[in-house]
Short mmCIF file of C-alpha atoms and ligand atoms in Angstrom, two decimals:
data_model
loop_
_atom_site.label_atom_id
_atom_site.label_comp_id
_atom_site.label_asym_id
_atom_site.label_seq_id
_atom_site.Cartn_x
_atom_site.Cartn_y
_atom_site.Cartn_z
CA MET A 1 -11.94 9.89 7.60
CA LYS A 2 -9.37 8.25 9.89
CA THR A 3 -6.53 7.22 7.59
CA LEU A 4 -3.42 5.09 8.05
CA VAL A 5 -0.55 5.09 5.55
CA VAL A 6 1.43 1.83 5.63
CA PHE A 7 4.59 1.33 3.61
CA TYR A 8 7.73 -0.73 3.09
CA SER A 9 10.79 0.94 1.58
CA ARG A 10 14.26 -0.44 0.86
CA SER A 11 15.92 2.73 -0.40
CA GLY A 12 13.68 5.60 0.67
CA THR A 13 11.48 6.41 -2.34
CA THR A 14 8.28 4.76 -1.09
CA LYS A 15 8.98 6.16 2.36
CA ARG A 16 9.08 9.68 0.99
CA VAL A 17 5.77 9.23 -0.83
CA ALA A 18 4.14 7.74 2.28
CA GLN A 19 5.35 10.56 4.50
CA GLU A 20 4.17 13.29 2.14
CA VAL A 21 0.78 11.64 1.66
CA ALA A 22 0.35 11.17 5.41
CA LYS A 23 1.28 14.78 6.09
CA ALA A 24 -1.17 16.12 3.49
CA LEU A 25 -4.02 13.91 4.74
CA ASN A 26 -3.21 14.30 8.42
CA ALA A 27 -2.95 10.52 8.58
CA ASP A 28 -1.01 8.16 10.83
CA VAL A 29 1.98 6.35 9.33
CA ASP A 30 3.26 2.83 9.92
CA GLU A 31 6.54 1.61 8.42
CA VAL A 32 6.73 -2.12 7.80
CA ILE A 33 10.20 -3.31 8.75
CA ASP A 34 11.54 -6.37 6.93
CA LYS A 35 13.88 -8.31 9.22
CA LYS A 36 15.89 -9.32 6.12
CA SER A 37 18.21 -6.49 5.14
CA TRP A 38 18.26 -6.87 1.30
CA LYS A 39 21.37 -4.67 1.21
CA GLY A 40 24.12 -4.89 -1.39
CA ILE A 41 24.18 -6.74 -4.68
CA LEU A 42 23.38 -10.11 -3.12
CA GLY A 43 20.44 -8.55 -1.28
CA PHE A 44 19.22 -7.06 -4.56
CA LEU A 45 19.36 -10.43 -6.30
CA ILE A 46 17.64 -12.31 -3.50
CA ALA A 47 15.02 -9.55 -3.25
CA GLY A 48 14.07 -9.98 -6.91
CA TYR A 49 14.06 -13.77 -6.58
CA ASP A 50 11.91 -13.81 -3.43
CA ALA A 51 9.43 -11.32 -4.91
CA THR A 52 9.15 -13.41 -8.08
CA LYS A 53 8.56 -16.57 -6.10
CA GLY A 54 5.88 -14.86 -4.00
CA LYS A 55 7.77 -15.46 -0.77
CA THR A 56 6.77 -14.00 2.57
CA THR A 57 9.23 -12.66 5.12
CA GLU A 58 9.53 -11.73 8.77
CA ILE A 59 8.09 -8.27 9.38
CA GLU A 60 7.45 -5.83 12.17
CA PHE A 61 4.86 -3.07 12.25
CA GLU A 62 3.17 -1.12 15.02
CA LYS A 63 -0.36 -0.02 14.22
CA ASP A 64 -3.57 -2.03 14.12
CA PRO A 65 -5.24 -1.23 10.76
CA SER A 66 -8.70 -2.23 12.01
CA GLY A 67 -9.06 1.14 13.74
CA TYR A 68 -8.98 3.08 10.47
CA ASP A 69 -11.60 4.00 7.84
CA LEU A 70 -8.99 3.90 5.07
CA VAL A 71 -5.62 2.17 4.88
CA VAL A 72 -3.25 3.40 2.14
CA ILE A 73 -0.57 0.79 1.41
CA GLY A 74 2.62 1.49 -0.56
CA THR A 75 5.35 -0.78 -1.84
CA PRO A 76 8.30 -0.62 -4.23
CA VAL A 77 7.99 -2.86 -7.31
CA TRP A 78 10.44 -5.76 -7.32
CA ASN A 79 10.66 -7.70 -10.58
CA GLY A 80 7.17 -6.59 -11.52
CA ARG A 81 5.85 -7.89 -8.21
CA VAL A 82 4.87 -6.75 -4.74
CA THR A 83 7.64 -6.94 -2.12
CA PRO A 84 7.68 -9.87 0.35
CA ALA A 85 7.21 -7.37 3.22
CA ILE A 86 3.95 -5.96 1.87
CA ARG A 87 2.78 -9.41 0.73
CA THR A 88 3.23 -10.57 4.33
CA TYR A 89 1.52 -7.47 5.72
CA LEU A 90 -1.50 -7.95 3.44
CA LEU A 91 -1.81 -11.64 4.32
CA ARG A 92 -1.57 -10.92 8.02
CA ASN A 93 -4.09 -8.06 8.03
CA ARG A 94 -6.60 -9.32 5.49
CA GLU A 95 -9.45 -9.47 7.97
CA LYS A 96 -8.60 -6.15 9.60
CA ILE A 97 -8.61 -3.78 6.64
CA LYS A 98 -11.93 -2.18 5.61
CA ASN A 99 -11.21 0.25 2.78
CA VAL A 100 -7.85 0.18 1.07
CA ALA A 101 -5.89 2.25 -1.46
CA PHE A 102 -2.69 0.94 -3.06
CA PHE A 103 0.32 2.66 -4.54
CA CYS A 104 3.63 1.38 -5.81
CA THR A 105 6.84 3.17 -6.74
CA CYS A 106 9.05 1.91 -9.58
CA ALA A 107 11.50 2.79 -12.31
CA GLY A 108 8.77 2.57 -14.94
CA ARG A 109 7.74 -1.08 -15.18
CA PRO A 110 5.15 -1.86 -12.50
CA GLY A 111 4.30 -5.27 -13.96
CA LYS A 112 1.68 -7.10 -11.91
CA CYS A 113 2.41 -5.40 -8.60
CA LEU A 114 -0.93 -3.66 -8.00
CA GLU A 115 -2.94 -6.61 -9.33
CA GLN A 116 -1.08 -8.89 -6.95
CA MET A 117 -1.87 -6.64 -3.99
CA GLU A 118 -5.57 -6.81 -4.86
CA GLU A 119 -5.39 -10.58 -5.27
CA ILE A 120 -3.62 -11.12 -1.94
CA LEU A 121 -6.01 -8.88 -0.02
CA GLY A 122 -9.02 -10.35 -1.83
CA ARG A 123 -10.60 -6.93 -2.06
CA ARG A 124 -10.90 -4.16 -4.63
CA PRO A 125 -9.01 -1.02 -3.63
CA VAL A 126 -10.82 2.32 -3.75
CA LEU A 127 -7.75 3.59 -5.59
CA SER A 128 -4.53 2.17 -6.98
CA LYS A 129 -1.68 4.18 -8.42
CA VAL A 130 1.74 3.69 -9.98
CA LEU A 131 4.37 6.34 -9.18
CA VAL A 132 7.40 6.40 -11.45
CA ARG A 133 10.62 7.57 -9.77
CA LYS A 134 11.50 10.11 -12.48
CA ARG A 135 8.12 11.82 -12.10
CA LEU A 136 7.76 11.35 -8.37
CA GLU A 137 6.69 14.92 -7.48
CA GLU A 138 3.89 14.82 -10.04
CA GLY A 139 2.85 11.34 -8.84
CA ILE A 140 2.74 12.41 -5.19
CA LYS A 141 0.64 15.47 -6.07
CA ASP A 142 -1.85 13.39 -8.09
CA LEU A 143 -2.08 10.71 -5.41
CA ILE A 144 -2.78 13.29 -2.70
CA GLU A 145 -5.43 14.98 -4.86
CA GLU A 146 -7.18 11.68 -5.58
CA LEU A 147 -7.15 10.68 -1.92
CA GLU A 148 -8.45 14.11 -0.89
CA THR A 149 -11.31 13.75 -3.38
CA LEU A 150 -12.21 10.38 -1.84
CA ASN A 151 -12.01 11.93 1.59
CA SER A 152 -14.38 14.75 0.68
CA LEU A 153 -16.87 12.37 -1.00
CA SER A 154 -17.06 10.23 2.11
CA SER A 155 -17.62 13.05 4.58
C1 FMN B 201 15.12 -6.12 -6.34
C2 FMN B 201 14.56 -4.97 -7.11
C3 FMN B 201 13.77 -5.22 -8.22
C4 FMN B 201 13.19 -4.14 -8.93
N1 FMN B 201 12.36 -4.42 -9.99
C5 FMN B 201 11.75 -3.40 -10.64
C6 FMN B 201 10.82 -3.66 -11.70
O1 FMN B 201 10.48 -4.80 -12.03
N2 FMN B 201 10.27 -2.59 -12.34
C7 FMN B 201 10.59 -1.29 -12.03
O2 FMN B 201 10.08 -0.39 -12.67
N3 FMN B 201 11.45 -1.01 -11.01
C8 FMN B 201 12.03 -2.03 -10.30
N4 FMN B 201 12.90 -1.76 -9.26
C9 FMN B 201 13.10 -0.35 -8.86
C10 FMN B 201 12.26 0.03 -7.64
O3 FMN B 201 10.92 -0.41 -7.77
C11 FMN B 201 12.21 1.54 -7.45
O4 FMN B 201 13.50 2.06 -7.41
C12 FMN B 201 11.46 1.89 -6.17
O5 FMN B 201 10.99 3.22 -6.24
C13 FMN B 201 12.33 1.72 -4.93
O6 FMN B 201 11.57 2.03 -3.79
P1 FMN B 201 12.25 2.22 -2.36
O7 FMN B 201 13.29 3.31 -2.51
O8 FMN B 201 11.12 2.67 -1.49
O9 FMN B 201 12.85 0.93 -1.93
C14 FMN B 201 13.46 -2.80 -8.54
C15 FMN B 201 14.29 -2.57 -7.43
C16 FMN B 201 14.82 -3.63 -6.71
C17 FMN B 201 15.67 -3.34 -5.50
#
């Protein structure tokens, strides 16, 4: 199964998950770059506000998801919501994604993040998973196992 792992990460946690998942599944990776920096305390506050308001942002990414059997999409949770970068990515690629799996990383309160991702894409994911920062290793291992099971069922 040709798989693409797409992620946005502000401080590296989601990036780490995405890279480990991609390595284990032999998948391609695409980092979504948000042109807004969101750095510092002001960045943190605006990030939470924009996520809550369901704002989009200016993004860059490289790969065309339509060439893949499965697209795994990861985002940090911001104020119980999906990040503007992944919201924008989902809106822009709605027609191009066939099968999708979602994951989010958070401090323990995922809120409506995964439900929002499903709503925005307008499609049920084959898998959706919350990874809590304190138990990241365990979460990565479980996510990889679940994706490998899907992979073996489809081949
Ligand atoms: C603006 C902002 C809002 C956040 N809101 C939440 C939240 O509602 N619930 C939660 O559990 N963690 C929240 N967090 C923590 C992040 O989701 C968590 O640290 C995540 O793993 C960071 O991913 P990253 O390192 O890939 O950016 C928030 C972080 C930021 C910067």
